[in-house]
Coordinates of C-alpha atoms in Angstrom, one line a residue:
Chain A
M1300 CA 24.7 9.0 105.2
S1301 CA 25.0 9.9 101.6
Y1302 CA 22.2 9.9 99.0
V1303 CA 24.6 10.0 96.0
L1304 CA 24.1 7.3 93.4
G1305 CA 26.8 8.3 90.9
L1306 CA 27.4 10.6 87.9
K1307 CA 25.4 10.8 84.7
C1308 CA 25.9 12.7 81.5
R1309 CA 23.3 15.4 81.0
E1310 CA 23.5 15.0 77.2
C1311 CA 23.7 11.3 76.4
G1312 CA 22.9 9.6 79.8
E1313 CA 26.1 7.7 80.1
K1314 CA 26.8 6.8 83.8
Y1315 CA 30.0 7.0 85.8
P1316 CA 31.1 6.2 89.4
Q1317 CA 32.1 9.0 91.7
K1318 CA 35.7 9.9 90.5
G1319 CA 37.7 12.8 89.3
V1320 CA 36.3 13.2 85.8
H1321 CA 35.9 16.3 83.7
V1322 CA 33.2 15.6 81.0
C1323 CA 31.4 12.6 79.5
E1324 CA 33.9 10.5 77.6
V1325 CA 31.3 9.7 75.0
C1326 CA 30.0 13.1 74.0
F1327 CA 31.9 15.7 76.2
G1328 CA 28.6 16.6 77.9
P1329 CA 28.7 17.8 81.5
L1330 CA 28.2 15.1 84.2
E1331 CA 25.6 15.6 86.8
V1332 CA 25.5 14.1 90.3
Q1333 CA 22.6 11.6 90.7
Y1334 CA 20.8 11.4 94.1
D1335 CA 18.4 8.9 95.5
Y1336 CA 15.6 11.5 96.0
A1337 CA 13.1 8.8 96.9
A1338 CA 15.2 7.8 99.9
M1339 CA 15.3 11.5 101.0
R1340 CA 11.6 11.8 101.3
G1341 CA 10.5 12.2 104.9
K1342 CA 14.2 12.3 106.0
V1343 CA 15.4 15.5 104.4
T1344 CA 12.9 17.9 106.0
R1345 CA 12.8 21.5 107.1
E1346 CA 13.4 20.3 110.6
S1347 CA 16.4 18.1 109.7
I1348 CA 18.0 21.1 107.9
E1349 CA 17.2 23.6 110.7
S1350 CA 18.8 21.3 113.2
K1351 CA 22.2 21.6 111.5
P1352 CA 24.8 24.4 112.0
R1353 CA 24.4 27.7 110.1
N1354 CA 26.8 27.1 107.3
L1355 CA 26.4 25.8 103.7
W1356 CA 26.8 22.2 105.0
R1357 CA 23.3 22.3 106.6
Y1358 CA 22.3 21.1 103.1
R1359 CA 24.8 18.3 103.0
D1360 CA 22.1 15.7 102.2
L1361 CA 21.8 17.4 98.9
L1362 CA 25.5 17.7 98.3
P1363 CA 27.8 15.1 96.7
I1364 CA 30.0 14.0 99.7
N1365 CA 30.3 10.6 101.3
G1366 CA 31.9 11.4 104.6
E1367 CA 32.2 14.5 106.8
P1368 CA 32.7 18.0 105.3
K1369 CA 36.5 18.8 105.2
A1370 CA 36.3 22.5 104.1
G1371 CA 34.0 25.5 104.4
L1372 CA 32.7 24.8 107.9
S1373 CA 32.3 28.6 108.4
S1374 CA 31.2 29.3 104.8
G1375 CA 27.8 30.1 103.5
W1376 CA 24.7 31.2 105.4
T1377 CA 25.3 34.7 104.1
P1378 CA 22.7 37.5 104.7
L1379 CA 19.5 37.6 102.8
R1380 CA 18.3 41.2 103.4
R1381 CA 15.1 43.0 102.5
A1382 CA 16.2 46.0 100.6
H1383 CA 13.7 48.7 101.7
N1384 CA 15.8 51.6 100.5
L1385 CA 16.3 50.1 97.1
E1386 CA 12.6 49.2 96.9
K1387 CA 11.7 52.9 97.2
V1388 CA 14.3 54.0 94.6
L1389 CA 13.2 51.4 92.1
G1390 CA 9.5 51.6 92.8
V1391 CA 9.1 47.9 93.6
K1392 CA 7.2 46.2 96.4
E1393 CA 9.4 43.4 97.6
L1394 CA 13.2 43.2 96.9
Y1395 CA 15.8 41.1 98.5
I1396 CA 19.6 41.1 98.3
K1397 CA 21.3 37.7 98.8
D1398 CA 24.7 38.9 99.8
D1399 CA 27.6 36.6 99.1
S1400 CA 30.0 39.6 99.2
A1401 CA 29.9 38.6 102.9
N1402 CA 30.7 34.9 102.3
Y1403 CA 33.6 33.8 104.5
P1404 CA 36.6 33.5 104.1
T1405 CA 37.3 35.2 100.7
W1406 CA 34.1 37.1 100.1
S1407 CA 32.4 35.5 97.1
Y1408 CA 30.0 32.8 96.1
K1409 CA 33.0 30.6 95.2
E1410 CA 33.2 29.4 98.9
R1411 CA 30.2 27.3 98.1
V1412 CA 31.6 25.4 95.1
V1413 CA 35.1 25.2 96.6
S1414 CA 34.0 23.8 99.9
V1415 CA 32.4 20.9 98.1
A1416 CA 35.3 20.5 95.7
I1417 CA 38.0 20.5 98.4
T1418 CA 36.1 18.0 100.5
K1419 CA 35.7 15.8 97.4
A1420 CA 39.4 16.2 96.5
I1421 CA 40.3 14.8 99.9
E1422 CA 37.8 12.0 99.7
L1423 CA 39.2 11.0 96.3
G1424 CA 42.8 11.1 97.7
Y1425 CA 44.3 14.1 95.9
D1426 CA 47.1 16.0 97.6
T1427 CA 47.1 19.0 95.1
V1428 CA 44.3 21.2 94.0
G1429 CA 44.1 24.0 91.5
C1430 CA 41.8 26.0 89.3
A1431 CA 41.4 28.2 86.3
S1432 CA 40.1 31.5 87.6
T1433 CA 39.1 35.1 87.0
G1434 CA 40.1 35.8 90.6
N1435 CA 37.4 34.9 93.1
L1436 CA 37.8 31.2 92.6
A1437 CA 41.5 31.4 93.0
N1438 CA 41.1 33.3 96.2
S1439 CA 38.8 30.7 97.6
V1440 CA 40.8 27.6 96.4
A1441 CA 44.0 29.2 97.9
A1442 CA 42.3 29.8 101.3
H1443 CA 40.5 26.5 101.7
A1444 CA 43.6 24.6 100.5
A1445 CA 45.7 26.3 103.1
V1446 CA 43.3 25.2 105.8
A1447 CA 43.1 21.7 104.5
G1448 CA 46.8 21.3 104.1
L1449 CA 46.7 20.7 100.4
K1450 CA 49.1 22.1 97.8
A1451 CA 47.4 24.7 95.5
F1452 CA 48.2 25.8 92.0
V1453 CA 46.0 28.6 90.8
M1454 CA 45.9 29.9 87.2
I1455 CA 44.6 33.3 86.3
P1456 CA 44.6 35.6 83.2
H1457 CA 47.5 38.1 83.3
D1458 CA 45.4 41.3 83.6
L1459 CA 43.4 40.8 86.9
E1460 CA 42.7 43.4 89.5
Q1461 CA 45.4 43.7 92.2
G1462 CA 42.9 42.8 95.0
K1463 CA 42.1 39.5 93.3
V1464 CA 45.8 38.7 92.8
L1465 CA 46.8 39.6 96.4
G1466 CA 43.7 37.9 97.7
S1467 CA 45.2 34.6 96.5
L1468 CA 48.9 35.2 97.1
I1469 CA 48.4 35.9 100.8
F1470 CA 47.3 32.2 101.3
G1471 CA 50.6 31.0 99.8
P1472 CA 49.5 29.0 96.7
T1473 CA 51.6 28.8 93.5
M1474 CA 50.0 31.4 91.3
V1475 CA 50.6 31.4 87.6
R1476 CA 49.5 34.3 85.4
I1477 CA 48.7 33.2 81.9
E1478 CA 49.2 35.6 79.1
G1479 CA 45.7 35.4 77.6
N1480 CA 42.1 35.7 78.6
Y1481 CA 40.1 33.4 80.9
D1482 CA 39.2 31.1 78.0
D1483 CA 42.9 30.7 77.2
V1484 CA 43.5 29.9 80.9
N1485 CA 40.7 27.3 80.8
R1486 CA 42.1 25.6 77.8
L1487 CA 45.5 25.3 79.4
C1488 CA 44.1 24.0 82.7
S1489 CA 42.2 21.2 80.9
E1490 CA 45.6 20.0 79.6
I1491 CA 47.3 20.5 83.0
A1492 CA 44.7 18.5 84.8
D1493 CA 45.2 15.7 82.3
K1494 CA 49.0 15.7 82.6
Y1495 CA 49.7 16.3 86.3
K1496 CA 46.8 14.3 87.9
W1497 CA 45.8 17.2 90.1
A1498 CA 42.3 18.0 91.3
I1499 CA 41.5 21.1 89.2
V1500 CA 38.3 22.1 90.9
N1501 CA 36.5 23.4 87.9
V1502 CA 37.9 20.8 85.5
N1503 CA 38.1 17.3 86.8
L1504 CA 36.1 18.0 89.9
R1505 CA 33.5 20.0 88.0
P1506 CA 30.5 17.6 88.6
F1507 CA 31.0 17.9 92.4
Y1508 CA 32.1 21.5 92.4
T1509 CA 29.1 22.8 90.5
E1510 CA 26.7 21.2 93.0
G1511 CA 28.0 23.5 95.8
A1512 CA 26.4 26.4 94.0
K1513 CA 23.0 25.0 94.9
T1514 CA 23.5 26.1 98.5
F1515 CA 23.0 29.7 97.3
G1516 CA 19.4 28.8 96.2
F1517 CA 18.8 26.7 99.3
E1518 CA 19.7 29.5 101.6
V1519 CA 17.5 32.0 99.7
A1520 CA 14.5 29.7 100.1
E1521 CA 15.1 28.9 103.8
Q1522 CA 15.9 32.5 104.7
L1523 CA 12.8 33.7 103.0
G1524 CA 10.9 31.6 105.5
W1525 CA 10.7 28.4 103.3
R1526 CA 9.4 30.1 100.2
L1527 CA 10.8 31.1 96.9
P1528 CA 11.2 34.5 95.4
K1529 CA 9.1 34.9 92.3
H1530 CA 12.0 36.5 90.3
T1531 CA 15.7 35.7 90.8
V1532 CA 18.3 37.7 88.9
C1533 CA 21.7 36.1 88.7
P1534 CA 25.0 37.0 87.0
T1535 CA 26.3 34.6 84.3
A1536 CA 29.9 33.9 83.5
G1537 CA 30.7 30.2 82.9
G1538 CA 27.1 29.4 83.6
T1539 CA 27.5 27.4 86.8
I1540 CA 25.4 29.2 89.4
L1541 CA 22.2 30.1 87.6
P1542 CA 21.2 26.6 86.6
K1543 CA 22.2 25.4 90.1
I1544 CA 20.1 28.0 91.9
Y1545 CA 17.2 26.9 89.7
K1546 CA 18.0 23.2 90.4
A1547 CA 18.0 24.0 94.2
Y1548 CA 14.6 25.6 93.9
Q1549 CA 13.3 22.6 92.0
E1550 CA 14.8 20.1 94.5
F1551 CA 13.1 21.9 97.4
I1552 CA 9.8 22.0 95.5
D1553 CA 10.1 18.2 94.8
L1554 CA 11.0 17.4 98.4
G1555 CA 7.9 19.4 99.5
L1556 CA 10.0 21.9 101.5
V1557 CA 8.6 24.9 99.6
A1558 CA 5.5 25.6 97.6
D1559 CA 5.9 25.7 93.8
N1560 CA 5.3 29.4 92.9
A1561 CA 6.7 28.8 89.4
P1562 CA 9.9 30.8 90.1
K1563 CA 11.4 32.7 87.2
I1564 CA 15.2 33.1 86.8
Y1565 CA 17.1 35.8 84.8
S1566 CA 20.6 36.0 83.5
A1567 CA 22.7 39.2 83.8
Q1568 CA 25.8 39.8 81.8
A1569 CA 28.1 42.7 80.9
A1570 CA 27.3 44.2 77.5
G1571 CA 31.0 43.6 76.7
C1572 CA 30.7 39.9 77.2
N1573 CA 27.1 38.8 76.7
P1574 CA 27.1 35.5 74.7
V1575 CA 24.3 34.0 76.9
V1576 CA 22.1 37.0 76.9
E1577 CA 22.5 37.2 73.1
A1578 CA 21.4 33.6 72.7
I1579 CA 18.3 34.2 75.0
R1580 CA 17.3 37.3 73.0
A1581 CA 17.8 35.5 69.7
G1582 CA 15.9 32.4 70.9
H1583 CA 19.0 30.2 70.1
D1584 CA 20.3 27.3 72.1
L1585 CA 23.7 27.8 70.5
I1586 CA 26.1 30.1 72.3
K1587 CA 28.4 32.1 70.0
P1588 CA 31.6 32.7 71.8
Q1589 CA 32.9 36.2 72.2
K1590 CA 36.2 38.0 73.0
P1591 CA 35.3 39.8 76.3
K1592 CA 35.8 43.5 76.7
T1593 CA 34.3 44.7 80.0
I1594 CA 35.3 46.0 83.5
A1595 CA 33.4 43.1 84.9
K1596 CA 36.4 40.8 84.7
S1597 CA 35.1 38.1 87.1
I1598 CA 32.3 37.4 84.6
A1599 CA 34.3 38.0 81.4
I1600 CA 34.0 34.4 80.1
G1601 CA 33.4 34.5 76.3
N1602 CA 33.0 30.7 75.9
P1603 CA 30.7 29.7 78.9
A1604 CA 30.8 25.9 79.4
D1605 CA 27.4 25.8 80.9
G1606 CA 25.9 28.6 78.9
F1607 CA 23.5 26.2 77.2
Y1608 CA 22.0 25.2 80.5
V1609 CA 21.6 28.8 81.6
V1610 CA 19.6 29.4 78.4
Q1611 CA 17.6 26.2 79.2
A1612 CA 16.8 27.2 82.8
V1613 CA 15.9 30.7 81.8
K1614 CA 13.6 29.5 79.1
Q1615 CA 12.0 26.7 81.2
S1616 CA 11.3 29.2 84.0
G1617 CA 9.9 31.9 81.8
G1618 CA 12.7 34.3 82.7
W1619 CA 14.8 36.4 80.4
G1620 CA 18.4 37.9 80.0
E1621 CA 19.6 41.4 80.2
D1622 CA 23.0 43.1 79.9
A1623 CA 24.6 46.3 81.3
T1624 CA 27.2 48.6 79.9
D1625 CA 30.3 49.4 82.0
A1626 CA 28.8 52.8 83.0
E1627 CA 25.6 51.2 84.1
I1628 CA 27.6 48.7 86.1
V1629 CA 29.5 51.3 88.0
D1630 CA 26.3 53.3 88.6
A1631 CA 24.6 50.2 90.0
I1632 CA 27.6 49.5 92.3
K1633 CA 27.3 53.0 93.7
L1634 CA 23.5 52.7 94.0
L1635 CA 23.7 49.4 96.0
A1636 CA 26.3 50.9 98.3
R1637 CA 24.4 54.1 98.9
T1638 CA 21.0 52.5 99.5
E1639 CA 21.8 49.2 101.1
G1640 CA 25.4 49.5 102.4
T1641 CA 26.7 46.6 100.3
W1642 CA 29.9 47.2 98.2
T1643 CA 29.9 44.7 95.4
E1644 CA 32.3 44.0 92.6
P1645 CA 31.3 44.6 88.9
A1646 CA 29.5 41.3 88.7
G1647 CA 27.1 42.5 91.4
G1648 CA 26.8 45.8 89.6
T1649 CA 25.9 44.0 86.5
T1650 CA 23.2 42.0 88.2
L1651 CA 21.6 45.1 89.8
A1652 CA 21.8 47.1 86.6
A1653 CA 20.2 44.2 84.7
T1654 CA 17.5 43.9 87.4
I1655 CA 16.7 47.6 87.0
K1656 CA 16.4 47.3 83.2
L1657 CA 14.2 44.2 83.6
I1658 CA 11.9 46.1 85.9
N1659 CA 11.8 49.2 83.7
S1660 CA 11.1 47.1 80.6
G1661 CA 8.2 45.4 82.4
R1662 CA 9.8 41.9 82.3
I1663 CA 9.8 41.8 86.1
P1664 CA 6.5 43.2 87.6
R1665 CA 6.9 45.8 90.3
D1666 CA 4.5 44.1 92.7
E1667 CA 6.2 40.6 92.9
S1668 CA 9.1 39.4 95.0
I1669 CA 12.5 39.8 93.5
C1670 CA 15.9 38.4 94.7
V1671 CA 19.1 40.0 93.4
C1672 CA 22.1 37.6 93.6
I1673 CA 25.2 39.5 94.8
T1674 CA 28.1 37.1 94.3
G1675 CA 31.3 39.1 95.0
N1676 CA 32.9 41.9 97.1
G1677 CA 33.9 45.4 95.8
L1678 CA 36.9 45.6 98.1
K1679 CA 38.7 43.3 95.6
T1680 CA 38.0 45.6 92.6
V1681 CA 38.7 49.1 93.8
E1682 CA 40.1 49.9 90.3
V1683 CA 36.6 50.2 88.8
V1684 CA 35.5 53.0 91.2
V1685 CA 38.7 54.8 92.0
D1686 CA 38.1 57.4 89.3
Q1687 CA 34.4 57.5 89.8
L1688 CA 34.2 58.9 93.3
E1689 CA 34.5 62.4 94.5
P1690 CA 37.8 62.7 96.3
P1691 CA 37.7 63.8 100.0
T1692 CA 38.2 67.5 100.7
S1693 CA 41.4 68.4 102.5
I1694 CA 41.5 71.2 105.1
P1695 CA 43.8 72.5 107.9
P1696 CA 42.9 71.4 111.4
K1697 CA 41.0 74.6 112.2
L1698 CA 37.4 75.1 113.1
D1699 CA 37.0 78.1 110.8
A1700 CA 38.2 76.1 107.9
F1701 CA 35.6 73.5 108.6
D1702 CA 32.9 76.2 109.0
A1703 CA 33.8 77.6 105.6
L1704 CA 33.5 74.1 104.2
M1705 CA 30.1 73.7 105.8
A1706 CA 28.9 77.0 104.4
T1707 CA 29.8 75.7 100.9
Y1708 CA 28.1 72.4 101.6
Q1709 CA 24.9 73.9 102.9
A1710 CA 24.7 76.2 99.9
Q1711 CA 25.0 73.1 97.7
Q1712 CA 22.3 71.3 99.7
A1713 CA 19.9 74.3 99.3
K1714 CA 20.2 73.9 95.5
T1715 CA 19.4 70.2 95.6
P1716 CA 16.4 69.9 98.0
A1717 CA 15.6 66.1 97.7
K1718 CA 18.4 63.7 98.2
V1719 CA 18.5 61.3 95.3
P1720 CA 21.0 58.5 95.4
A1721 CA 23.6 58.5 92.7
G1722 CA 22.9 56.4 89.6
V1723 CA 19.2 56.9 89.4
Chain B
M1293 CA 49.3 19.4 54.9
A1294 CA 50.6 17.6 57.9
V1295 CA 48.9 18.8 61.1
K1296 CA 49.0 17.6 64.7
I1297 CA 45.8 17.1 66.6
R1298 CA 46.1 17.2 70.4
I1299 CA 43.8 14.6 72.0
P1300 CA 42.3 15.4 75.5
T1301 CA 42.1 12.8 78.2
P1302 CA 38.4 11.9 77.6
L1303 CA 39.2 10.9 74.0
R1304 CA 42.4 8.9 74.7
S1305 CA 40.5 5.7 75.4
V1306 CA 39.7 5.9 71.7
T1307 CA 43.2 6.7 70.5
N1308 CA 44.8 3.8 72.5
G1309 CA 46.2 6.4 74.9
A1310 CA 47.9 8.7 72.2
D1311 CA 47.8 12.3 73.2
M1312 CA 48.9 13.5 69.8
V1313 CA 47.9 12.2 66.4
E1314 CA 49.3 13.5 63.0
V1315 CA 47.0 13.6 60.0
Q1316 CA 47.0 15.1 56.5
A1317 CA 44.3 17.7 55.8
G1318 CA 43.5 21.0 54.1
T1319 CA 40.7 22.0 56.4
V1320 CA 39.7 21.4 60.0
D1321 CA 36.9 19.2 58.9
E1322 CA 39.2 17.1 56.8
A1323 CA 41.6 16.7 59.7
L1324 CA 38.9 15.6 62.1
K1325 CA 37.4 13.2 59.5
N1326 CA 40.8 11.7 59.0
L1327 CA 41.2 11.3 62.7
C1328 CA 37.8 9.6 62.8
A1329 CA 38.8 7.3 60.0
Q1330 CA 41.9 6.2 62.0
F1331 CA 40.1 5.4 65.3
S1332 CA 36.7 3.7 65.5
G1333 CA 34.4 5.3 68.0
M1334 CA 35.9 8.8 67.4
E1335 CA 33.2 10.0 65.1
K1336 CA 30.3 9.8 67.5
R1337 CA 32.3 11.6 70.1
L1338 CA 33.1 14.5 67.9
Y1339 CA 30.2 14.8 65.5
K1340 CA 26.5 15.1 66.1
Q1341 CA 26.0 14.6 62.4
P1342 CA 28.3 15.2 59.4
G1343 CA 29.3 18.9 59.3
E1344 CA 28.0 19.5 62.9
L1345 CA 30.1 19.0 66.0
N1346 CA 28.7 17.9 69.3
R1347 CA 27.5 20.8 71.5
F1348 CA 30.4 20.7 74.0
V1349 CA 33.3 20.0 71.6
N1350 CA 35.6 23.0 71.2
I1351 CA 38.2 23.0 68.4
Y1352 CA 41.2 25.3 68.3
V1353 CA 43.6 25.9 65.5
N1354 CA 46.9 27.0 67.0
D1355 CA 45.4 29.2 69.7
E1356 CA 42.2 30.3 68.1
D1357 CA 38.7 28.9 68.6
I1358 CA 37.5 27.9 65.1
R1359 CA 34.2 29.7 65.7
F1360 CA 36.2 32.9 65.4
L1361 CA 37.7 31.6 62.1
N1362 CA 35.8 29.7 59.5
N1363 CA 34.4 26.9 61.7
L1364 CA 35.0 23.4 60.2
Q1365 CA 36.0 25.0 56.9
T1366 CA 39.0 26.8 58.5
P1367 CA 42.0 26.1 56.2
I1368 CA 45.1 24.4 57.6
K1369 CA 48.7 25.1 56.9
D1370 CA 51.6 22.8 57.2
G1371 CA 52.7 22.5 60.9
D1372 CA 49.4 23.8 62.3
D1373 CA 48.3 22.5 65.7
I1374 CA 44.7 21.5 66.3
S1375 CA 43.4 21.0 69.8
V1376 CA 40.2 19.3 70.8
V1377 CA 39.1 20.9 74.1
P1378 CA 36.2 20.1 76.4
A1379 CA 34.3 23.1 77.9
I1380 CA 35.3 24.2 81.4
A1381 CA 33.2 25.5 84.2
G1382 CA 33.5 29.2 85.2
G1383 CA 35.9 30.7 87.7

């Protein structure tokens, strides 16, 4: 059964039925799915969730679908790992990595939003889906559309990393590179959705799409043993995931599934595209758009649609915002790989780098639980590290050549007694 | 100056379905005010109060967000193209 009541504007309260609709027609505010929470009480329980398969649809009672899931049956339920090595390096007591670089099938958090959007597109009778994307979303839309037998049109900025481009093309969508930045792509897509009557997942399916991001927060809570981390650090691009993780925590609290530990949430952005962090620092609600200039292309959104709600969630929770330079981002990517064996893309590097700065500045206490949200995979963005890693040594296939190499290596080791991970 | 204003789907119920409206104006603010004068119900959709747009209304002149120009006071040339664009979720 479905607990969905309909859609309601977050700004002015105008109500809408479930349909493909982008924003409130009265004030342009975002539409939020309304649920019958009273009817969920006693029915949506830890046991009811634990009895379902280990994918993101185990939280389907809190997702806006009416029938059976049509996409993403193997998506979600990504690892939440205790990061003991990173704890030692950073000098903190309890640190977790929620690792959506391992989200199937295209290795980013986008599987969550797309699984819901594609299911909804089918429910609403669309035969063509699309998106405006910085790469990860396009990958996910292309893959899930291929499985669902839908036509896919994915629109991206012209300067994306090759891994992100090929990561869509392999699934056979129609891909269009737009000569502009993501905000230009967005603007065009809003006009395309209007004209061609397609389901553009982050345009006219946005109210349903964004709800999928809650599953990231639900999983963190359940995997932590039905409790919430005290501090959650999350990257911010368009502003979808952070408010939805916070909403997920609040929904679990309200349903009595977890204790209310007053969780705090923090926004991480690249210094070259930090409109939300700037607003948090200045104490403003108003987001001043920027022209992005950063290696963290997946989060280079200068005019974040839901930036306002990121600021609200951060403020309400008592969290904060922090940014990271390109150099700090690369250092954090290496640190995460060399301590925890996770290779993330620059968005994840941004999040870890911001976490470190929040810890060092005292914003996040060292003795409380911290969750770092890793939302994408480094294999798609090799460009950012290709010149940052020591190239391998080449030798002839002779033992004496290897022995000579080892002599050099051991001499180097003798000079640096303690092994310190890079980037610290 | 004669300028064209592109009307997005959510506002077309107000413009009787028109996706493009031509107005005379010297600034963005004048253009939008003239649009509001032509269609009842437009003003509350665009403006929170005089001189202040609703939070989620983005206005572009040709291809530039007016917040990078001179906001509502951005001057308009003959033939300029104004777009009203709702915000879009990330990707």
